[in-house]
Amino acid sequence: MEKADTPLQTVRSQIAATCKRARREPGEVTLIAISKTHPADRIEPLLEQGQRHFGENRVQEAQDKWPALKEAYPDTVLHLVGQLQSNKAEDAAELFDVIHSLDRPSLVKALAKAKEKTGRCPDCFIQVDVGEEEQKGGCAIADLPSLIAQAREAGIPLAGLMCIPPADIEPTPFFALLDKLARDNGLEGRSMGMSGDYEIAIMLGATHIRVGTALFGARG
């Protein structure tokens, strides 16, 4: 009897099929496995299957479980995808390789200070509030050019833009908007798309997709 595909194999196959439709190469899309709330023993099977990009929402949770995992799998790339408080910037800079939620001048300053102190500064995506939802965080579209300029002046390496579209609304226009904003501002990366809509995001230019449920199952 043939072994069924693992969730990781299934997602990778869907990424490849979507890239083919979009006339893109699968290597243009980085799959980030969102491992927030999942313990190390749920994460290790994906590491054993070769997955290397993982995303966490909270600095403290990542501090509890990732140092040992990164020691065992030193080529792992750890992404912070949740909101970052300025007073946690130094801790985030020491542990994470990429931050997807840079969204305000005070955080630019905190990361610049952390860089000066630790010598480390993760690549950063600026989170854009494409749906005008204050509770989600994100830089207002009108403030984006100014924040990009401040980050560049402070020596923060910018990987691109990130968005979380409003829930239960067709995401296509929001992904298209983020793609346009990235192009207009000369940024390569587009962190957009989750378990329910990453195929749409890939069609619209996503370079990083953040997938949790499709890999780990629904949280209890």
Coordinates of C-alpha atoms in Angstrom, one line a residue:
M1 CA 0.0 0.0 0.0
E2 CA 1.4 3.4 -1.0
K3 CA 2.1 5.8 1.8
A4 CA -0.2 8.8 1.9
D5 CA 1.4 12.2 1.4
T6 CA 2.2 14.1 4.6
P7 CA 0.6 17.5 5.0
L8 CA 4.0 19.1 4.2
Q9 CA 4.2 17.1 0.9
T10 CA 0.7 18.1 0.0
V11 CA 1.3 21.8 0.6
R12 CA 4.5 21.7 -1.4
S13 CA 2.7 20.0 -4.3
Q14 CA 0.0 22.7 -4.2
I15 CA 2.7 25.4 -4.2
A16 CA 4.4 23.8 -7.2
A17 CA 1.1 23.4 -9.1
T18 CA 0.1 27.1 -8.4
C19 CA 3.5 28.3 -9.4
K20 CA 3.2 26.5 -12.7
R21 CA -0.2 28.2 -13.3
A22 CA 1.3 31.5 -12.4
R23 CA 4.4 30.9 -14.6
R24 CA 6.6 31.1 -11.6
E25 CA 9.3 28.8 -10.2
P26 CA 8.5 27.0 -6.9
G27 CA 11.8 28.3 -5.6
E28 CA 10.5 31.9 -5.7
V29 CA 8.0 31.1 -2.8
T30 CA 9.3 30.5 0.7
L31 CA 7.0 28.3 2.8
I32 CA 6.9 29.4 6.5
A33 CA 5.4 26.7 8.8
I34 CA 3.6 28.6 11.5
S35 CA 4.5 26.7 14.6
K36 CA 3.0 29.0 17.2
T37 CA 1.3 27.2 20.1
H38 CA 2.8 23.8 18.9
P39 CA 5.3 22.0 21.1
A40 CA 8.7 20.8 19.9
D41 CA 7.5 17.3 19.4
R42 CA 5.0 18.5 16.8
I43 CA 7.6 20.7 15.0
E44 CA 10.4 18.0 14.8
P45 CA 8.6 15.8 12.2
L46 CA 8.6 18.8 9.8
L47 CA 12.2 19.5 10.5
E48 CA 13.0 15.8 9.8
Q49 CA 11.1 16.2 6.4
G50 CA 13.4 19.1 5.5
Q51 CA 11.2 22.1 6.3
R52 CA 13.5 24.9 7.5
H53 CA 11.4 28.1 7.7
F54 CA 9.2 28.4 10.8
G55 CA 7.1 31.2 12.2
E56 CA 6.2 32.2 15.7
N57 CA 3.9 34.8 17.1
R58 CA 5.5 35.5 20.5
V59 CA 9.1 36.1 21.5
Q60 CA 8.8 34.4 24.9
E61 CA 7.2 31.2 23.4
A62 CA 9.9 31.0 20.8
Q63 CA 12.6 31.5 23.5
D64 CA 11.2 28.5 25.4
K65 CA 11.3 26.0 22.5
W66 CA 13.6 27.1 19.7
P67 CA 17.1 27.4 21.1
A68 CA 17.3 23.6 21.4
L69 CA 15.6 23.0 18.1
K70 CA 18.0 25.5 16.3
E71 CA 20.9 23.7 18.0
A72 CA 19.8 20.4 16.5
Y73 CA 18.9 22.0 13.1
P74 CA 21.3 24.9 12.8
D75 CA 20.1 25.9 9.3
T76 CA 16.6 26.6 10.5
V77 CA 15.3 30.1 9.7
L78 CA 13.0 31.5 12.4
H79 CA 10.4 34.2 11.5
L80 CA 8.6 36.4 13.9
V81 CA 5.1 36.9 12.4
G82 CA 3.3 38.4 15.4
Q83 CA 3.2 41.9 16.8
L84 CA 6.5 43.0 18.4
Q85 CA 6.6 45.2 21.4
S86 CA 9.5 47.7 21.3
N87 CA 10.8 46.5 24.7
K88 CA 11.2 43.0 23.2
A89 CA 13.2 44.2 20.2
E90 CA 16.5 43.1 21.6
D91 CA 15.3 39.6 22.5
A92 CA 13.7 39.3 19.0
A93 CA 17.0 40.4 17.3
E94 CA 18.9 37.7 19.2
L95 CA 16.6 34.8 18.3
F96 CA 14.8 35.6 15.0
D97 CA 16.3 35.7 11.5
V98 CA 13.3 37.6 10.0
I99 CA 10.7 39.9 11.5
H100 CA 7.4 40.3 9.5
S101 CA 5.7 43.0 11.7
L102 CA 7.8 46.2 11.6
D103 CA 5.0 48.8 11.6
R104 CA 6.0 52.0 13.4
P105 CA 8.9 54.4 13.9
S106 CA 9.3 53.5 17.6
L107 CA 10.0 49.9 16.6
V108 CA 12.5 51.1 13.9
K109 CA 14.4 52.9 16.7
A110 CA 14.2 49.9 19.1
L111 CA 15.6 47.5 16.4
A112 CA 18.4 50.0 15.5
K113 CA 19.3 50.2 19.2
A114 CA 19.2 46.4 19.5
K115 CA 21.4 46.1 16.4
E116 CA 23.9 48.4 17.9
K117 CA 24.0 46.4 21.2
T118 CA 23.8 42.8 19.8
G119 CA 25.4 43.2 16.4
R120 CA 22.3 41.4 15.0
C121 CA 19.4 42.8 13.0
P122 CA 17.0 40.4 11.3
D123 CA 15.7 41.1 7.8
C124 CA 12.4 43.0 8.3
F125 CA 9.1 43.1 6.4
I126 CA 7.0 46.2 7.0
Q127 CA 3.5 45.2 7.9
V128 CA 0.9 47.2 6.0
D129 CA -2.6 47.8 7.3
V130 CA -4.2 47.1 3.9
G131 CA -7.7 46.6 5.4
E132 CA -7.6 49.7 7.6
E133 CA -8.0 47.5 10.7
E134 CA -6.2 49.2 13.6
Q135 CA -6.6 46.2 15.9
K136 CA -4.3 44.1 13.6
G137 CA -1.4 46.5 13.7
G138 CA 0.4 47.5 10.6
C139 CA 1.5 50.8 9.0
A140 CA -1.1 52.9 7.4
I141 CA -0.7 53.0 3.6
A142 CA -0.2 56.8 3.7
D143 CA 2.6 56.4 6.2
L144 CA 4.5 53.7 4.3
P145 CA 7.0 55.8 2.3
S146 CA 8.1 57.6 5.5
L147 CA 8.5 54.4 7.5
I148 CA 10.5 52.8 4.7
A149 CA 12.8 55.9 4.6
Q150 CA 13.2 55.8 8.4
A151 CA 14.1 52.1 8.3
R152 CA 16.6 52.5 5.6
E153 CA 18.2 55.5 7.3
A154 CA 18.5 53.4 10.5
G155 CA 20.2 50.6 8.6
I156 CA 17.4 48.1 9.1
P157 CA 17.5 45.6 6.2
L158 CA 14.1 45.6 4.5
A159 CA 13.0 42.3 2.9
G160 CA 9.6 43.6 1.7
L161 CA 6.1 44.1 2.8
M162 CA 3.6 41.9 4.8
C163 CA -0.2 42.0 5.1
I164 CA -3.0 40.2 6.8
P165 CA -6.2 40.8 4.8
P166 CA -9.5 41.3 6.7
A167 CA -11.1 37.9 7.7
D168 CA -14.1 36.6 5.7
I169 CA -13.5 39.0 2.8
E170 CA -12.2 38.0 -0.7
P171 CA -8.4 38.6 -0.2
T172 CA -7.5 39.2 -3.9
P173 CA -7.7 43.0 -3.9
F174 CA -5.6 43.2 -0.7
F175 CA -2.9 40.9 -2.1
A176 CA -2.9 42.9 -5.3
L177 CA -2.6 46.1 -3.3
L178 CA 0.4 44.8 -1.4
D179 CA 2.1 43.7 -4.6
K180 CA 1.6 47.2 -6.1
L181 CA 2.9 48.9 -2.9
A182 CA 6.0 46.7 -3.0
R183 CA 6.7 47.5 -6.6
D184 CA 6.1 51.2 -6.1
N185 CA 8.6 51.2 -3.3
G186 CA 11.2 49.0 -4.9
L187 CA 10.9 46.1 -2.4
E188 CA 11.2 42.5 -3.5
G189 CA 9.4 40.5 -0.8
R190 CA 5.7 40.0 -0.4
S191 CA 4.8 38.1 2.8
M192 CA 1.1 37.3 2.2
G193 CA -1.2 34.3 2.2
M194 CA -2.1 31.7 4.8
S195 CA -3.6 28.2 4.8
G196 CA -6.9 29.3 3.3
D197 CA -5.6 31.6 0.6
Y198 CA -2.0 31.0 -0.1
E199 CA -2.7 29.8 -3.7
I200 CA -4.3 33.2 -4.5
A201 CA -1.4 35.0 -2.9
I202 CA 1.1 33.0 -5.0
M203 CA -0.8 34.0 -8.1
L204 CA -0.5 37.6 -7.1
G205 CA 3.2 37.6 -6.4
A206 CA 3.7 36.3 -2.8
T207 CA 7.3 35.4 -2.0
H208 CA 6.6 34.2 1.5
I209 CA 3.5 32.4 2.6
R210 CA 2.6 31.7 6.2
V211 CA 1.0 28.3 6.6
G212 CA -0.1 26.8 10.0
T213 CA -3.4 24.9 9.9
A214 CA -2.7 23.1 6.6
L215 CA 0.6 21.7 8.1
F216 CA -0.3 21.2 11.8
G217 CA -4.1 20.8 11.8
A218 CA -6.6 23.1 13.6
R219 CA -5.6 24.2 17.0
G220 CA -7.7 22.8 19.8

